[in-house]
Short mmCIF file of C-alpha atoms in Angstrom, two decimals:
data_model
loop_
_atom_site.label_atom_id
_atom_site.label_comp_id
_atom_site.label_asym_id
_atom_site.label_seq_id
_atom_site.Cartn_x
_atom_site.Cartn_y
_atom_site.Cartn_z
CA MET A 207 14.66 -2.22 2.18
CA ILE A 208 12.90 -4.59 1.82
CA GLU A 209 14.32 -8.45 1.35
CA ILE A 210 12.50 -11.01 -0.23
CA GLU A 211 14.06 -14.51 0.33
CA ASN A 212 13.26 -18.02 -1.37
CA VAL A 213 9.71 -17.06 -0.84
CA SER A 214 7.34 -19.41 -1.66
CA GLN A 215 2.85 -19.16 -0.79
CA ARG A 216 0.59 -21.78 -0.34
CA PHE A 217 -2.91 -22.48 0.24
CA GLY A 218 -4.10 -25.72 1.03
CA ASN A 219 -2.56 -27.61 -2.71
CA ARG A 220 -2.59 -24.69 -4.15
CA THR A 221 0.70 -22.38 -5.19
CA VAL A 222 0.30 -19.31 -5.39
CA LEU A 223 4.03 -17.85 -4.94
CA GLU A 224 6.23 -19.53 -6.23
CA ASP A 225 10.86 -19.07 -4.96
CA ILE A 226 10.77 -14.89 -4.93
CA SER A 227 14.25 -13.62 -4.04
CA LEU A 228 13.59 -9.86 -4.39
CA SER A 229 15.33 -6.68 -2.80
CA LEU A 230 13.21 -3.68 -2.93
CA THR A 231 16.14 -0.41 -2.81
CA GLN A 232 13.92 1.46 -4.76
CA ARG A 233 11.64 4.90 -4.66
CA ARG A 234 8.33 4.30 -6.69
CA ILE A 235 8.34 0.24 -7.77
CA ALA A 236 4.57 -0.81 -9.33
CA ILE A 237 3.57 -4.79 -9.00
CA VAL A 238 1.09 -5.96 -11.85
CA GLY A 239 -0.03 -9.14 -13.45
CA ALA A 240 -3.35 -10.59 -14.01
CA ASN A 241 -5.96 -10.93 -11.63
CA GLY A 242 -5.01 -14.13 -9.18
CA SER A 243 -1.19 -14.19 -10.60
CA GLY A 244 -0.14 -13.94 -6.59
CA LYS A 245 0.23 -10.12 -7.04
CA SER A 246 -2.34 -9.15 -4.32
CA THR A 247 -0.68 -11.63 -1.95
CA PHE A 248 3.06 -10.62 -2.97
CA ALA A 249 1.85 -7.21 -1.31
CA ARG A 250 0.87 -8.32 1.46
CA LEU A 251 3.81 -10.78 2.63
CA LEU A 252 5.96 -7.39 2.45
CA ASN A 253 3.98 -6.04 5.55
CA GLY A 254 3.83 -9.56 7.52
CA LEU A 255 0.03 -8.85 6.94
CA GLN A 256 0.38 -12.75 5.97
CA MET A 257 3.38 -14.79 6.79
CA PRO A 258 4.95 -17.23 3.62
CA THR A 259 4.59 -20.81 3.75
CA HIS A 260 8.63 -20.68 2.50
CA GLY A 261 11.65 -18.79 2.87
CA ARG A 262 11.27 -15.20 4.19
CA VAL A 263 10.76 -11.37 3.64
CA THR A 264 13.00 -9.03 6.36
CA VAL A 265 12.69 -5.02 6.71
CA ASP A 266 15.74 -3.72 7.41
CA GLY A 267 16.54 -7.22 8.74
CA ILE A 268 13.42 -7.69 10.78
CA ASP A 269 11.84 -10.47 9.90
CA THR A 270 7.95 -10.19 9.46
CA ALA A 271 7.58 -13.75 10.54
CA LYS A 272 9.37 -13.07 14.09
CA ASP A 273 8.01 -8.92 14.72
CA ALA A 274 5.21 -8.51 13.16
CA ARG A 275 4.45 -5.13 14.59
CA ALA A 276 7.65 -3.11 15.07
CA VAL A 277 7.40 -4.58 10.72
CA ARG A 278 4.53 -2.55 10.38
CA ARG A 279 5.36 0.86 11.94
CA LYS A 280 7.75 1.04 9.36
CA VAL A 281 6.08 -0.73 6.25
CA GLY A 282 2.58 1.09 6.15
CA PHE A 283 -0.37 -0.61 4.05
CA VAL A 284 -3.39 0.88 1.65
CA PHE A 285 -6.96 -2.13 1.12
CA GLN A 286 -8.30 -1.77 -2.28
CA ASN A 287 -11.61 -0.76 -0.79
CA PRO A 288 -11.55 1.45 1.97
CA GLU A 289 -14.57 0.40 3.43
CA ASN A 290 -11.90 -2.20 5.17
CA GLN A 291 -9.82 0.03 6.50
CA ILE A 292 -12.11 2.80 7.81
CA VAL A 293 -13.08 1.43 10.85
CA TYR A 294 -14.49 4.38 13.13
CA PRO A 295 -17.98 6.69 12.01
CA ILE A 296 -15.98 10.46 12.79
CA VAL A 297 -13.23 11.73 10.76
CA GLU A 298 -11.28 12.81 12.99
CA GLU A 299 -11.96 9.06 15.26
CA ASP A 300 -10.65 7.03 12.97
CA LEU A 301 -7.54 8.98 12.16
CA ALA A 302 -6.53 9.01 15.54
CA PHE A 303 -7.22 5.29 15.82
CA GLY A 304 -3.64 4.22 14.94
CA LEU A 305 -2.06 6.78 16.22
CA ARG A 306 -3.03 5.70 19.93
CA ALA A 307 -1.60 2.48 19.50
CA LEU A 308 2.00 4.60 19.24
CA LYS A 309 1.36 6.42 22.98
CA LEU A 310 1.41 9.35 20.92
CA ASP A 311 0.36 12.54 23.60
CA SER A 312 -2.71 14.11 22.70
CA ALA A 313 -1.38 17.51 21.96
CA GLU A 314 1.31 15.37 19.10
CA GLN A 315 -2.21 13.38 17.98
CA GLU A 316 -4.31 16.73 17.63
CA ARG A 317 -1.42 17.99 15.39
CA ARG A 318 -1.13 15.30 13.57
CA ILE A 319 -4.53 14.95 12.79
CA THR A 320 -4.33 18.37 11.84
CA GLU A 321 -1.31 18.23 9.64
CA VAL A 322 -2.94 15.66 7.86
CA LEU A 323 -6.51 16.45 6.81
CA GLU A 324 -4.68 20.45 5.93
CA ARG A 325 -2.22 19.00 3.62
CA TYR A 326 -5.04 16.92 1.86
CA ASP A 327 -8.07 19.78 1.60
CA LEU A 328 -10.77 17.85 4.40
CA SER A 329 -11.01 19.76 7.07
CA ALA A 330 -14.03 20.61 6.90
CA PHE A 331 -14.52 16.88 6.77
CA ARG A 332 -13.33 16.79 10.28
CA LYS A 333 -16.54 15.52 11.94
CA HIS A 334 -18.10 14.07 9.36
CA PRO A 335 -20.00 11.21 9.15
CA THR A 336 -17.40 8.78 7.34
CA HIS A 337 -19.97 6.34 6.28
CA LEU A 338 -21.21 9.42 4.21
CA LEU A 339 -17.98 10.17 3.31
CA SER A 340 -18.15 9.68 -1.22
CA GLY A 341 -16.03 6.65 -2.24
CA GLY A 342 -12.97 9.09 -3.79
CA GLN A 343 -13.43 10.86 -0.12
CA LYS A 344 -13.37 7.52 1.58
CA GLN A 345 -10.17 6.27 -0.35
CA ILE A 346 -7.96 9.76 0.84
CA ILE A 347 -9.75 8.95 4.70
CA ALA A 348 -7.77 5.73 4.09
CA ILE A 349 -4.46 6.91 2.73
CA ALA A 350 -4.41 9.51 5.06
CA GLY A 351 -4.86 6.78 7.86
CA VAL A 352 -1.47 5.39 7.12
CA LEU A 353 0.32 8.47 6.25
CA ILE A 354 -0.32 9.90 9.92
CA MET A 355 0.77 7.05 11.25
CA GLN A 356 4.47 7.84 9.58
CA PRO A 357 5.91 5.07 8.35
CA GLU A 358 9.25 3.79 6.08
CA ILE A 359 7.40 2.50 3.21
CA ILE A 360 3.61 2.56 1.56
CA VAL A 361 1.37 -0.40 0.25
CA PHE A 362 -1.39 0.30 -1.58
CA ASP A 363 -2.60 -2.32 -2.96
CA GLU A 364 -5.04 -0.91 -5.82
CA PRO A 365 -5.17 1.83 -4.70
CA THR A 366 -7.89 3.12 -7.65
CA THR A 367 -9.68 0.49 -9.00
CA LEU A 368 -12.77 1.91 -7.38
CA LEU A 369 -12.22 5.11 -8.51
CA ASP A 370 -13.58 8.30 -11.06
CA LEU A 371 -10.71 8.80 -13.53
CA ARG A 372 -10.61 12.98 -11.56
CA ASN A 373 -9.48 10.71 -7.67
CA LYS A 374 -7.05 8.07 -9.94
CA ARG A 375 -5.55 11.51 -10.48
CA ARG A 376 -5.77 12.98 -6.55
CA VAL A 377 -4.70 9.07 -5.83
CA ALA A 378 -1.99 9.60 -8.25
CA ARG A 379 -0.59 12.61 -7.41
CA MET A 380 -0.80 11.64 -3.67
CA ILE A 381 1.81 9.26 -3.93
CA ASP A 382 4.02 10.92 -6.89
CA ALA A 383 4.31 13.85 -3.29
CA LEU A 384 4.78 10.85 -0.97
CA PRO A 385 8.40 11.39 0.76
CA GLN A 386 8.53 7.78 1.75
CA ARG A 387 9.06 5.12 -0.67
CA ALA A 388 5.71 3.29 -1.98
CA ILE A 389 5.33 -0.08 -3.57
CA VAL A 390 2.04 0.10 -5.97
CA VAL A 391 0.28 -2.69 -6.44
CA THR A 392 -2.01 -2.27 -9.48
CA HIS A 393 -3.60 -2.74 -12.99
CA ASP A 394 -3.63 1.18 -13.70
CA LEU A 395 -0.33 1.38 -16.06
CA ASP A 396 -0.96 4.68 -16.36
CA LEU A 397 -0.68 5.69 -12.29
CA VAL A 398 3.22 3.86 -12.96
CA ALA A 399 4.31 4.60 -15.67
CA ASP A 400 6.66 6.90 -14.53
CA PHE A 401 7.51 5.11 -10.84
CA GLU A 402 11.21 3.56 -11.84
CA ARG A 403 10.81 -0.34 -11.79
CA VAL A 404 7.87 -2.77 -12.09
CA ILE A 405 8.15 -6.26 -11.76
CA LEU A 406 5.44 -8.66 -13.28
CA ILE A 407 4.15 -11.51 -12.22
CA ASP A 408 2.81 -14.46 -13.38
CA GLN A 409 1.25 -17.74 -12.47
CA GLY A 410 2.95 -17.11 -8.86
CA ARG A 411 6.27 -16.13 -10.32
CA VAL A 412 7.81 -13.00 -11.35
CA VAL A 413 8.02 -12.66 -15.25
CA VAL A 414 10.06 -9.71 -15.34
CA ASP A 415 11.77 -7.28 -13.93
CA ASP A 416 12.35 -3.81 -15.03
CA ARG A 417 12.14 -0.48 -16.04
CA PRO A 418 8.28 0.13 -17.25
CA SER A 419 8.50 0.85 -20.60
CA ILE A 420 9.22 -2.94 -20.82
CA ALA A 421 8.30 -4.12 -18.17
CA LEU A 422 4.14 -2.79 -18.57
CA GLN A 423 5.23 -3.94 -22.76
CA ARG A 424 5.64 -7.63 -21.96
CA TYR A 425 1.90 -7.03 -19.37
CA LEU A 426 0.05 -6.06 -22.16
CA ASP A 427 1.66 -8.49 -24.78
CA LEU A 428 1.06 -11.18 -22.01
CA MET A 429 -2.74 -10.01 -21.66
CA ALA A 430 -2.69 -9.94 -25.30
#
């Protein structure tokens, strides 16, 4: 469970999030809102990439401000731009990067890399230079790099924004098939239309927290 308790976030004199309290327990949760609403900042609070100015965020009772490393083992984060996530020049090297921090033996690292590449039909790209991958392939590799760590929850920050329709659908299928809980920040309303819960953030506050049919319509009305 992720608990957000009276959280506010400020950068200098600018308030980005104001007094948010939520419990995130559902299997599929979407976060929507206009650009600048605070939703991406909210997402970064969930695994300790950002610390709240006031209040606290806990994951299974672990405070992100006190043990961010333990929180990140539980909550993975997929960035909007895979270029911000892929750090090694060869696909298998990039996938192995996070595993080394878990201090797994070489056989277990090999097993996990092989499994995730096979799962997403990327085995042929194992030795491929990452900079030569297509945009869609890069996003899949970025997601695989998080999945290989086997977190309990995965936060996606606008995972389909840079993709064409085919790869948007592919990412949507990946998210739908995940055994882990997923929290997805997005402008892609089709992606989250069948989620269990949608949270609409506007001007740093939660203005709707409901099922998709209610929250997404309110978002459309707000944008109009």
